[in-house]
Coordinates of C-alpha atoms in Angstrom, one line a residue:
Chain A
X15 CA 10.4 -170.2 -135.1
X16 CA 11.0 -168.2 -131.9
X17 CA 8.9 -168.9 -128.9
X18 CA 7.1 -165.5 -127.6
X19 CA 9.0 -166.3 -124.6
X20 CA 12.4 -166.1 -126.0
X21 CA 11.3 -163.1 -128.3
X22 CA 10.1 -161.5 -125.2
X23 CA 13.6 -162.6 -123.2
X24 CA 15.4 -161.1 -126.2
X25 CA 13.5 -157.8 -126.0
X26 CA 13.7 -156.9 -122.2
X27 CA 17.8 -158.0 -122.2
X28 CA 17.8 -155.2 -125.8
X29 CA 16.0 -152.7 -123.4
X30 CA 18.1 -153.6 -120.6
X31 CA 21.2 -153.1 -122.8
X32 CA 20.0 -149.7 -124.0
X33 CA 19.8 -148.7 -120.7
X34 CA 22.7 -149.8 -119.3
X35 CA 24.8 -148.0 -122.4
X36 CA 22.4 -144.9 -121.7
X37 CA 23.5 -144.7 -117.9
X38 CA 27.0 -145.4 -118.9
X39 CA 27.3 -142.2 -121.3
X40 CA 25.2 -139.8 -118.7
X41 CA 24.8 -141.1 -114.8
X42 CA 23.3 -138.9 -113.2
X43 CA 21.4 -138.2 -109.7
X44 CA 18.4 -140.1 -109.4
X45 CA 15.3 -139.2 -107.3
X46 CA 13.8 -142.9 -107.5
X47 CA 11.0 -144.4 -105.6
X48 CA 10.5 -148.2 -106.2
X49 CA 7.5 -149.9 -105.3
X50 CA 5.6 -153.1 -106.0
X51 CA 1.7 -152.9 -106.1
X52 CA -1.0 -155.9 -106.8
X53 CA -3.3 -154.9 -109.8
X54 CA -6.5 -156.7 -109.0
X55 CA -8.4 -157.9 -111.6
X56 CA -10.2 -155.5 -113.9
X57 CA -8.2 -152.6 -111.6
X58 CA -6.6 -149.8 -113.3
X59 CA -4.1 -148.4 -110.5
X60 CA -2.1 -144.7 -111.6
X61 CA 0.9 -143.5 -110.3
X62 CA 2.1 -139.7 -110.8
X63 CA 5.2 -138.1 -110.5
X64 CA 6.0 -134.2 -110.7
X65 CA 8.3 -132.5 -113.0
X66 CA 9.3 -129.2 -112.2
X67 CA 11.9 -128.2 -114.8
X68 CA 11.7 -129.1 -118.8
X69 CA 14.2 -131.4 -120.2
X70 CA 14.3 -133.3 -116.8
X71 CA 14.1 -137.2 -117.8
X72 CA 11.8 -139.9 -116.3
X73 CA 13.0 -143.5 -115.8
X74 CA 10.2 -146.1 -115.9
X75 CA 10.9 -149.8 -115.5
X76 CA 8.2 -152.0 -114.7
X77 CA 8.4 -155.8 -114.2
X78 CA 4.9 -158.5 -113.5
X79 CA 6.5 -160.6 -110.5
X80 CA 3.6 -162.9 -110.7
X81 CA 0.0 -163.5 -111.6
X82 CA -2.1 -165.4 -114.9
X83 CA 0.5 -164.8 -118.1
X84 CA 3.1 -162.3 -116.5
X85 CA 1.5 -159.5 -118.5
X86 CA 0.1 -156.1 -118.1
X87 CA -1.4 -152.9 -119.9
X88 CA 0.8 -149.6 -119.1
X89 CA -0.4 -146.5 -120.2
X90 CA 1.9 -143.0 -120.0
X91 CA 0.2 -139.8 -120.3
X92 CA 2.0 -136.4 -120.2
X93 CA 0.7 -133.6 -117.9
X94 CA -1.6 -132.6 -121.6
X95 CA -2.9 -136.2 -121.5
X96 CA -0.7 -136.9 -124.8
X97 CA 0.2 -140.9 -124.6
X98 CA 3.7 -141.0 -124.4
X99 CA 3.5 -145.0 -123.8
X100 CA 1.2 -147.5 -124.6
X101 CA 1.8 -151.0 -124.4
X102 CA -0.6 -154.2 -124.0
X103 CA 0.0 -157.4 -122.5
X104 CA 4.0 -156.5 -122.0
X105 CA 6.1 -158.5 -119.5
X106 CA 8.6 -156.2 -118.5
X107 CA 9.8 -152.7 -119.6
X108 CA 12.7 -150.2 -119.0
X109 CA 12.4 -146.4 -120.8
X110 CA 13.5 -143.2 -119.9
X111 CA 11.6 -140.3 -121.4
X112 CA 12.6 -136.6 -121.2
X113 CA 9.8 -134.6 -119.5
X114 CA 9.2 -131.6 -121.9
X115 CA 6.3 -130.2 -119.9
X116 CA 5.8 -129.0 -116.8
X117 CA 3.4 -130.8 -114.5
X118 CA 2.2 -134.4 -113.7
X119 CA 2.6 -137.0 -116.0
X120 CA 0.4 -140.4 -114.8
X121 CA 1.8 -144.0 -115.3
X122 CA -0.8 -146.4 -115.6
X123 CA -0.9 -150.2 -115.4
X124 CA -4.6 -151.6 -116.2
X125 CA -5.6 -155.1 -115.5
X126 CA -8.7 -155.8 -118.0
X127 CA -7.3 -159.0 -119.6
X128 CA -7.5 -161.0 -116.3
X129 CA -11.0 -162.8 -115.0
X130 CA -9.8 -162.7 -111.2
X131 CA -6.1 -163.6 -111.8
X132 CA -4.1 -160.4 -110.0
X133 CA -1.0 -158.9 -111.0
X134 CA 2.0 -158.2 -109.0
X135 CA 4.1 -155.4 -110.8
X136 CA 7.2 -153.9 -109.3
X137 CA 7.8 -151.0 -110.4
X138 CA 10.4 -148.1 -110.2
X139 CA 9.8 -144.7 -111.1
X140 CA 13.2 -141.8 -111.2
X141 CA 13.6 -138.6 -111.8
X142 CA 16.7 -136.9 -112.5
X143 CA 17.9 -134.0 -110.5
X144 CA 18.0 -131.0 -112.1
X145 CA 21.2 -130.2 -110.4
X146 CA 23.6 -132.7 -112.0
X147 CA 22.5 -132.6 -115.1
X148 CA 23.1 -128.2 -114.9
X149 CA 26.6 -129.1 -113.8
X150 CA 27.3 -131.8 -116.4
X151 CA 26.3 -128.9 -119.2
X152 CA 28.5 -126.5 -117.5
X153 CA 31.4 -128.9 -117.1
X154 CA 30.7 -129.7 -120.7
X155 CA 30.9 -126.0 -122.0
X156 CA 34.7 -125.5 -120.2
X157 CA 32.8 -123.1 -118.3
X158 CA 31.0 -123.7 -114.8
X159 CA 33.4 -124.0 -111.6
X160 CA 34.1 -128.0 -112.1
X161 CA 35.3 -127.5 -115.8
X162 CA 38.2 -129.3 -114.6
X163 CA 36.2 -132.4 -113.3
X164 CA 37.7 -133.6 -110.0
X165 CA 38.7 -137.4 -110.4
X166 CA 36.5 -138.3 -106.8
X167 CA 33.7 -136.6 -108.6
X168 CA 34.2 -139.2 -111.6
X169 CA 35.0 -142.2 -110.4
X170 CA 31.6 -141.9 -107.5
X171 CA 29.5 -141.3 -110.6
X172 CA 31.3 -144.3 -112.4
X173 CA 30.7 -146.5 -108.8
X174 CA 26.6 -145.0 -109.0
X175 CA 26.1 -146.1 -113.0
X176 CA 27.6 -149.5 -112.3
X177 CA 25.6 -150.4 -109.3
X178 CA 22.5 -149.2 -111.1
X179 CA 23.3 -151.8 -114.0
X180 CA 23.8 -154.5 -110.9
X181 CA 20.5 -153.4 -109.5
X182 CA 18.8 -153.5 -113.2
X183 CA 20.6 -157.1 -114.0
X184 CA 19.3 -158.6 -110.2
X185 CA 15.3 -157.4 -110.9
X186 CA 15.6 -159.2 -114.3
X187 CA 16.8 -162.0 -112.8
X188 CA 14.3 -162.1 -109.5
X189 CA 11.6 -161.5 -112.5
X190 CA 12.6 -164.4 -114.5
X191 CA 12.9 -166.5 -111.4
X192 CA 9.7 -166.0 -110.1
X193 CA 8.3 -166.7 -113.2
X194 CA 10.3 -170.2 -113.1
X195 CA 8.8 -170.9 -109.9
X196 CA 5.3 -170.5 -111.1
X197 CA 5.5 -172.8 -113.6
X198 CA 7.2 -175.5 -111.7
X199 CA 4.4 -175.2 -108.9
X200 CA 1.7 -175.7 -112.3
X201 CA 3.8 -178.4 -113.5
X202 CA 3.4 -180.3 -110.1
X203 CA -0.1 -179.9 -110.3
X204 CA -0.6 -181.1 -114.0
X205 CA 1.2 -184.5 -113.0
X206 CA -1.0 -185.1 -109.8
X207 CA -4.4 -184.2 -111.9
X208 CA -3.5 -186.0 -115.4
X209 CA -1.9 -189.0 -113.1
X210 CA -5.6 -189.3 -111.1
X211 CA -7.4 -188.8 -114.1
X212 CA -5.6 -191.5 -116.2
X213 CA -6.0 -193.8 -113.7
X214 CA -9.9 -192.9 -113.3
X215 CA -9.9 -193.5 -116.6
X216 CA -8.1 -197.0 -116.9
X217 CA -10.7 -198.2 -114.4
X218 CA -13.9 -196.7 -116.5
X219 CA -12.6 -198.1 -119.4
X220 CA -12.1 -201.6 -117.8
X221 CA -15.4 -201.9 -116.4
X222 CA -16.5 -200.6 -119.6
X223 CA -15.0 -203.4 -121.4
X224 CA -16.0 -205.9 -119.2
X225 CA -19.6 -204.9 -119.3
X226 CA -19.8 -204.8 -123.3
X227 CA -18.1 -208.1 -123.4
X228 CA -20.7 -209.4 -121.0
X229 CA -23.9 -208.2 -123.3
X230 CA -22.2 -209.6 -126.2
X231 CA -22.8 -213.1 -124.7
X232 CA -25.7 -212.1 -122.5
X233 CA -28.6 -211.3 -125.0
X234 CA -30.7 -213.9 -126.2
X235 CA -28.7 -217.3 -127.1
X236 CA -27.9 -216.3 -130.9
X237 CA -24.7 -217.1 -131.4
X238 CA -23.5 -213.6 -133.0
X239 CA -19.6 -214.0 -131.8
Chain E
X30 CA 7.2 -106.6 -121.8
X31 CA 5.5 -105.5 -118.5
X32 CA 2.6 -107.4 -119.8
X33 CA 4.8 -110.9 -120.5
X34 CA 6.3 -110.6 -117.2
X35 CA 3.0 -110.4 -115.1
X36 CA 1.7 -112.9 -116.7
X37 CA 4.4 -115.4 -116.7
X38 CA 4.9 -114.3 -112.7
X39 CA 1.0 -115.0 -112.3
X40 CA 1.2 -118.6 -114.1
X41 CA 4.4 -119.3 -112.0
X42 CA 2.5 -118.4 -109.0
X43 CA -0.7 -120.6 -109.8
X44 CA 1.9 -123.3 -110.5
X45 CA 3.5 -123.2 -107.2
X46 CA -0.1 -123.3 -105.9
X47 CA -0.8 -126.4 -107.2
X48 CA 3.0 -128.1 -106.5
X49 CA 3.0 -131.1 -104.7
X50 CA 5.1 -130.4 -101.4
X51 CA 7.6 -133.4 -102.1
X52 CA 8.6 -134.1 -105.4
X53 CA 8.3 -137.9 -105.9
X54 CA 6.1 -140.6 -106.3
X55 CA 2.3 -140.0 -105.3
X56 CA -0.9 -141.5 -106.1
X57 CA -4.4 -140.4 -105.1
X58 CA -7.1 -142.0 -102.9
X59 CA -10.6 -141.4 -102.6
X60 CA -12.6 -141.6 -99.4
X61 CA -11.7 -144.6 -97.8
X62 CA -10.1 -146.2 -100.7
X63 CA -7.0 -148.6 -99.5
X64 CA -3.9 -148.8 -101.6
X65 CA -1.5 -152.1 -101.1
X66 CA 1.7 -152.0 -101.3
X67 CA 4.3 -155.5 -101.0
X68 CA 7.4 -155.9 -100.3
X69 CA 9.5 -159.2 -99.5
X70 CA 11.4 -158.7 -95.7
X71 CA 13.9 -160.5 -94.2
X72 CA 13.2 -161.2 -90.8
X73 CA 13.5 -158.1 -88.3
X74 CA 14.6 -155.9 -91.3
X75 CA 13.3 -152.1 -90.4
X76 CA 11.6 -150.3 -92.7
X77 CA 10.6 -146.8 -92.7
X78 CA 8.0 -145.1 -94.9
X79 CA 8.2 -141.4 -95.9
X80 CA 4.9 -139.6 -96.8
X81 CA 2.9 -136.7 -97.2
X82 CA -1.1 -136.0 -97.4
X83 CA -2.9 -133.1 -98.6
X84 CA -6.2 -133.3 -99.3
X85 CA -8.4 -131.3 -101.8
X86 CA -10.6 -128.6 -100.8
X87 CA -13.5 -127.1 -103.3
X88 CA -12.8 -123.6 -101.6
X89 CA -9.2 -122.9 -102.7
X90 CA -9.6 -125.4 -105.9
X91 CA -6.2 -127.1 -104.8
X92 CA -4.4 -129.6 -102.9
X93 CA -3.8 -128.4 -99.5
X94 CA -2.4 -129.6 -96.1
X95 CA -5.1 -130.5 -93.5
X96 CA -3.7 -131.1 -90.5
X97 CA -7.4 -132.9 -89.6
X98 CA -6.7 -135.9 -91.7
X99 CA -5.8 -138.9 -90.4
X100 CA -3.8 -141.4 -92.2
X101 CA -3.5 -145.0 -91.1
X102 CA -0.8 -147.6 -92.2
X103 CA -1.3 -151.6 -91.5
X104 CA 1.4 -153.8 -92.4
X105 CA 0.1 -157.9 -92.4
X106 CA 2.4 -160.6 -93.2
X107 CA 0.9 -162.2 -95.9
X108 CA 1.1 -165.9 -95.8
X109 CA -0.4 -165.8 -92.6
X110 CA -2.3 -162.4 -92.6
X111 CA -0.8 -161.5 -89.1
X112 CA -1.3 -157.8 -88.5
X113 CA 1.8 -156.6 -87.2
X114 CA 2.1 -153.0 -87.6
X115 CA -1.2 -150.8 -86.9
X116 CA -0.8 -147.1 -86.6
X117 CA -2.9 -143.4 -87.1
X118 CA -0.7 -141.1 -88.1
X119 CA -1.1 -137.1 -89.0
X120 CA -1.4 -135.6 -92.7
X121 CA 2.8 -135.3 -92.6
X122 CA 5.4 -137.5 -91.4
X123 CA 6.7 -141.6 -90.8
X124 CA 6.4 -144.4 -90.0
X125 CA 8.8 -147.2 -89.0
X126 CA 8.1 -151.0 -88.5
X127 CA 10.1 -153.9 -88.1
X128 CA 9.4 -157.5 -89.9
X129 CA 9.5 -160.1 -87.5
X130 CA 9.5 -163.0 -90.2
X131 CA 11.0 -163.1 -93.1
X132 CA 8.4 -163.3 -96.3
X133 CA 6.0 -160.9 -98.5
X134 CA 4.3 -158.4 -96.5
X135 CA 1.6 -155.9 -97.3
X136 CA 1.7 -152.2 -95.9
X137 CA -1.3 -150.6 -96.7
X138 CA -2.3 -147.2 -96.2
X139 CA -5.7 -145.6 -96.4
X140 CA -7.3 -142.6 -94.6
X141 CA -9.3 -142.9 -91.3
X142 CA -11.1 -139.7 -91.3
X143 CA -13.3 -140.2 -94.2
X144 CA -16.1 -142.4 -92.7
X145 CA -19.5 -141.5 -94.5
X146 CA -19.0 -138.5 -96.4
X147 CA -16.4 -140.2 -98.4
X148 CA -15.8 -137.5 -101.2
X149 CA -12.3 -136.5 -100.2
X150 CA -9.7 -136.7 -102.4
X151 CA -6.3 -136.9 -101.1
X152 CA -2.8 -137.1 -102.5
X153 CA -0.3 -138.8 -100.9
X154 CA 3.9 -138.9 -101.4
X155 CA 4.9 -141.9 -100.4
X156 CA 8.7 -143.0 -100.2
X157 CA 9.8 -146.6 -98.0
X158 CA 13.0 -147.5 -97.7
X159 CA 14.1 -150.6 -95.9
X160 CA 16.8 -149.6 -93.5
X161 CA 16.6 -147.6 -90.6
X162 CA 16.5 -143.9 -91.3
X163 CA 17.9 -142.8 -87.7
X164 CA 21.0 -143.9 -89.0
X165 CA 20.8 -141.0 -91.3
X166 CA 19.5 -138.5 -88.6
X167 CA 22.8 -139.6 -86.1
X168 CA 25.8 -139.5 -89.4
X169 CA 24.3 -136.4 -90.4
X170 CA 24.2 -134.8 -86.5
X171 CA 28.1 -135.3 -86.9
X172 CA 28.4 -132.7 -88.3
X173 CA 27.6 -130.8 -91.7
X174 CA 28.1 -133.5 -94.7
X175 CA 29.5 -132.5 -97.5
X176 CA 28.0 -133.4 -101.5
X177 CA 30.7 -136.4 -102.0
X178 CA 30.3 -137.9 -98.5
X179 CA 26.4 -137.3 -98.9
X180 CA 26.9 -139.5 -102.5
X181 CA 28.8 -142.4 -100.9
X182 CA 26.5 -142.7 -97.9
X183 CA 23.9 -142.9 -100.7
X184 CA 26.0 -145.4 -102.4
X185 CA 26.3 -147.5 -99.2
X186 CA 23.1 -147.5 -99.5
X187 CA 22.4 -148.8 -102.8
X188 CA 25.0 -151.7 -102.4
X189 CA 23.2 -152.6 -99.2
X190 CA 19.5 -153.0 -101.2
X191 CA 21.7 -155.3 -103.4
X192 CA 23.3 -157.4 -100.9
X193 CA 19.5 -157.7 -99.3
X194 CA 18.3 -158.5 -102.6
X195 CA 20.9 -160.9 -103.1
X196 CA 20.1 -162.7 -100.2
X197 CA 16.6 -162.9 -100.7
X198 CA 16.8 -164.4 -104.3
X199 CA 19.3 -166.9 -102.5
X200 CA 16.9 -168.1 -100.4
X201 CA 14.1 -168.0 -102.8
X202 CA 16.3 -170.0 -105.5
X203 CA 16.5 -172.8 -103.0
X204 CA 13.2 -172.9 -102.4
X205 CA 13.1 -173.3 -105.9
X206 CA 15.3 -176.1 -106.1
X207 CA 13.7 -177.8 -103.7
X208 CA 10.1 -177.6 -105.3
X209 CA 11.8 -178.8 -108.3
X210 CA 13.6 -181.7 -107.5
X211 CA 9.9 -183.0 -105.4
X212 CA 8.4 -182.5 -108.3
X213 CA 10.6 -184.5 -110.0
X214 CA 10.2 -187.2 -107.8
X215 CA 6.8 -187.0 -108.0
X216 CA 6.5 -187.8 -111.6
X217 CA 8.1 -191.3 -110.7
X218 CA 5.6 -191.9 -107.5
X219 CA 2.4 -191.1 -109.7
X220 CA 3.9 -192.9 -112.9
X221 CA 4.1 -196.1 -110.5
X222 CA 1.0 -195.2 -108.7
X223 CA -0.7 -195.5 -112.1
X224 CA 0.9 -199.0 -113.5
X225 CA -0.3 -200.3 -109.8
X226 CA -3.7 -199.3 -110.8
X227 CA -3.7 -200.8 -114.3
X228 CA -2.5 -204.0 -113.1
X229 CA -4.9 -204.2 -110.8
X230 CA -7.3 -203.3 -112.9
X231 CA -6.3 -206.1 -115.7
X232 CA -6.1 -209.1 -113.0
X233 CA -9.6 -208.0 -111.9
X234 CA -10.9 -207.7 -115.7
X235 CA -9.2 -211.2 -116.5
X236 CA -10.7 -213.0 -113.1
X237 CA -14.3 -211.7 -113.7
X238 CA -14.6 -212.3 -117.6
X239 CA -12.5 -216.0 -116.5
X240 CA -15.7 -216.0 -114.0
X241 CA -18.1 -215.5 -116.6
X242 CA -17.1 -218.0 -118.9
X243 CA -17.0 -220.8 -116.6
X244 CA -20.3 -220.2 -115.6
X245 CA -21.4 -220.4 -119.1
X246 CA -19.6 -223.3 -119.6
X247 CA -17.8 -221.8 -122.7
X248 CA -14.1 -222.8 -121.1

């Protein structure tokens, strides 16, 4: 049976493969604005971002960096408050949407599972430019100026979509790291708390047995042994 | 027609209205509300924060710019909570500070003209970027850039967020390595630590029952 954490592993290295494919087939100018903010407990912190133009798309990738079980609540709402993401208690996240509407769409990351632990998500948020994506259609069609696509032009969007799959690979890995470092810190601490409690024990249980043996021969002079 | 084309001109107007003046990230604070932000330096790394405020006004029913609001940005290093950046800034504009150690810091920003009557609600773009954005202002005073060469600079760019990050999960994987392997000797000094104690514990248990029998007279 597959641990959650392998499942989990699994799913965020699928997503991160979609992506990667995705960027490969399309790149494309990127306004992005990365970010990492502390989610208190029982804090729900939103983030916006404007879309001018239909058909522009939204890249969201979220990762917890550190804090209780490495998981959040994200919520997605377009400018008409339709959900266009809701997940609970998810470690990590890439998706791109395509931004229909015009207006604000909110993305939210709520903190109501933790008691007081707080949440550090890094987070990245990019929209495409309208720009690019008008002269990809036109160099598509055979018709715009750059029909004939200039081999600079190329090979610079090649060199951007490969170090956006380097940047994705290193924030899974700093994610996954951090998350190894928090659990060798708690395994340090269970051996120095289970090491003093045994040995509080032992000694209890010694005296303990010392003092039963002691009654046993202690109480009256009837010879019960 | 006539009729379709007002009214799509009048939404597009209300629309602009409403725009936020930089298209990117923003978030909203109310009154004196703080919002946190963290970000792991390298030591005397620059980093320079983009932003704009506009606050809401009940009058016009939108966003606009104020140029009477105050925005303040702290930057503390966080292990030790040193303040080392500390600045009041206008509605539209940056800021630039410089990490002096290398670690998590926190840059928060919050609005200083609120005080009492804190039922303002103000939107704020914010972009950082950690390099020095006068090296952009002097390449770009050389003279009229063209699309490609504005791409590569941005691609210079990008590989230099991953060589930083690179470095930083260097460092951070050695501190790793190090917690781990003390951690590993740990687990022997308690392990001993603990026999120590039970022997201890059995020699004393053995002397005093050994004690109590002799005085009985039962050995």
């Amino acid at each position: 049976m597959p641990s959650p954490l392998s499942a989990a592993a699994s799913l965020a290295l699928m997503a991160l493969v979609a992506l990667l494919s995705a960027s490969t087939i399309s790149p494309a100018v990127v306004d992005a604005t990365a970010l990492t903010y502390n989610v208190a407990a029982h804090e729900r912190a939103c983030f916006y971002a404007w879309n001018d133009i239909p058909k522009k798309k939204i890249a969201f990738y979220f990762a917890v960096q550190s804090g209780g079980s490495f998981d959040i609540d994200v919520d997605v709402r377009d400018p008409n408050q339709k959900q266009l993401l809701a997940l609970e208690k998810e470690r990590q996240g890439d998706y791109v949407f395509t931004a229909n509407e015009v207006g604000e769409y909110s993305f939210c990351f709520s903190n109501d599972m933790s008691t007081f632990a707080e949440k550090a998500v890094d987070f990245e948020i990019s929209v495409e430019h309208e720009k690019r994506a008008a002269q990809m259609e036109a160099a598509e069609k055979g018709s715009g100026p750059q029909a004939h696509t200039n081999a600079m032009d190329e090979s610079l969007f090649r060199l951007g979509g490969e170090l956006n799959q380097i940047d994705r690979m290193q924030k899974y890995f700093k994610t996954r790291e951090n998350r190894n470092f928090a659990t060798v810190i708690s395994t340090e601490s269970r051996i120095f708390w289970f090491s003093l409690s045994e040995s509080a024990l032992i000694v209890i249980m010694s005296a303990m047995q010392v003092f039963v043996v002691r009654t046993f021969f202690s109480s009256g002079k009837r010879s019960y042994v | 027609m006539a009729i379709n084309v007002t009214r799509w001109s009048i939404c597009l107007l209300v629309l602009l209205s409403i725009l936020p003046s930089v298209f990117g990230l923003y978030f909203y604070l109310e009154g004196s509300e703080q919002k946190c932000f963290t970000e792991e330096l390298p030591k005397e790394t620059m980093v320079t924060g983009e932003y704009t405020a506009e606050e809401w006004s009940e009058e016009h029913n939108k966003f606009i710019h104020n140029k009477e609001v105050g925005i303040e940005v702290i930057v503390d290093e966080l292990p030790s909570g040193n303040r080392i950046h500390s600045q009041k800034l206008s509605p539209k504009g940056q800021f630039k500070f410089t990490s002096a150690e290398s670690g998590q810091h926190a840059i928060c920003i919050f609005t200083s003209t609120a005080g009492w009557f804190s039922s303002t609600k103000i939107r704020l773009n914010l972009d950082l970027a950690i390099r020095d954005i006068m090296d952009d202002a002097t390449e770009a005073s050389e003279g009229t850039l063209s699309e490609l060469a504005q791409r590569v600079r941005d691609l210079n760019h990008k590989v230099g967020d991953i060589r930083r990050e690179q470095s930083y999960l260097r460092d951070h994987e050695r501190e790793f390595r190090d917690k781990s392997e003390a951690t590993n000797g740990h687990t022997v000094t308690w392990t001993i630590v603990q026999l120590v104690v039970l022997a201890i514990t059995c020699a004393w248990q053995m002397r005093h029952l050994r004690g109590f029998f002799e005085a009985r007279k039962m050995i």
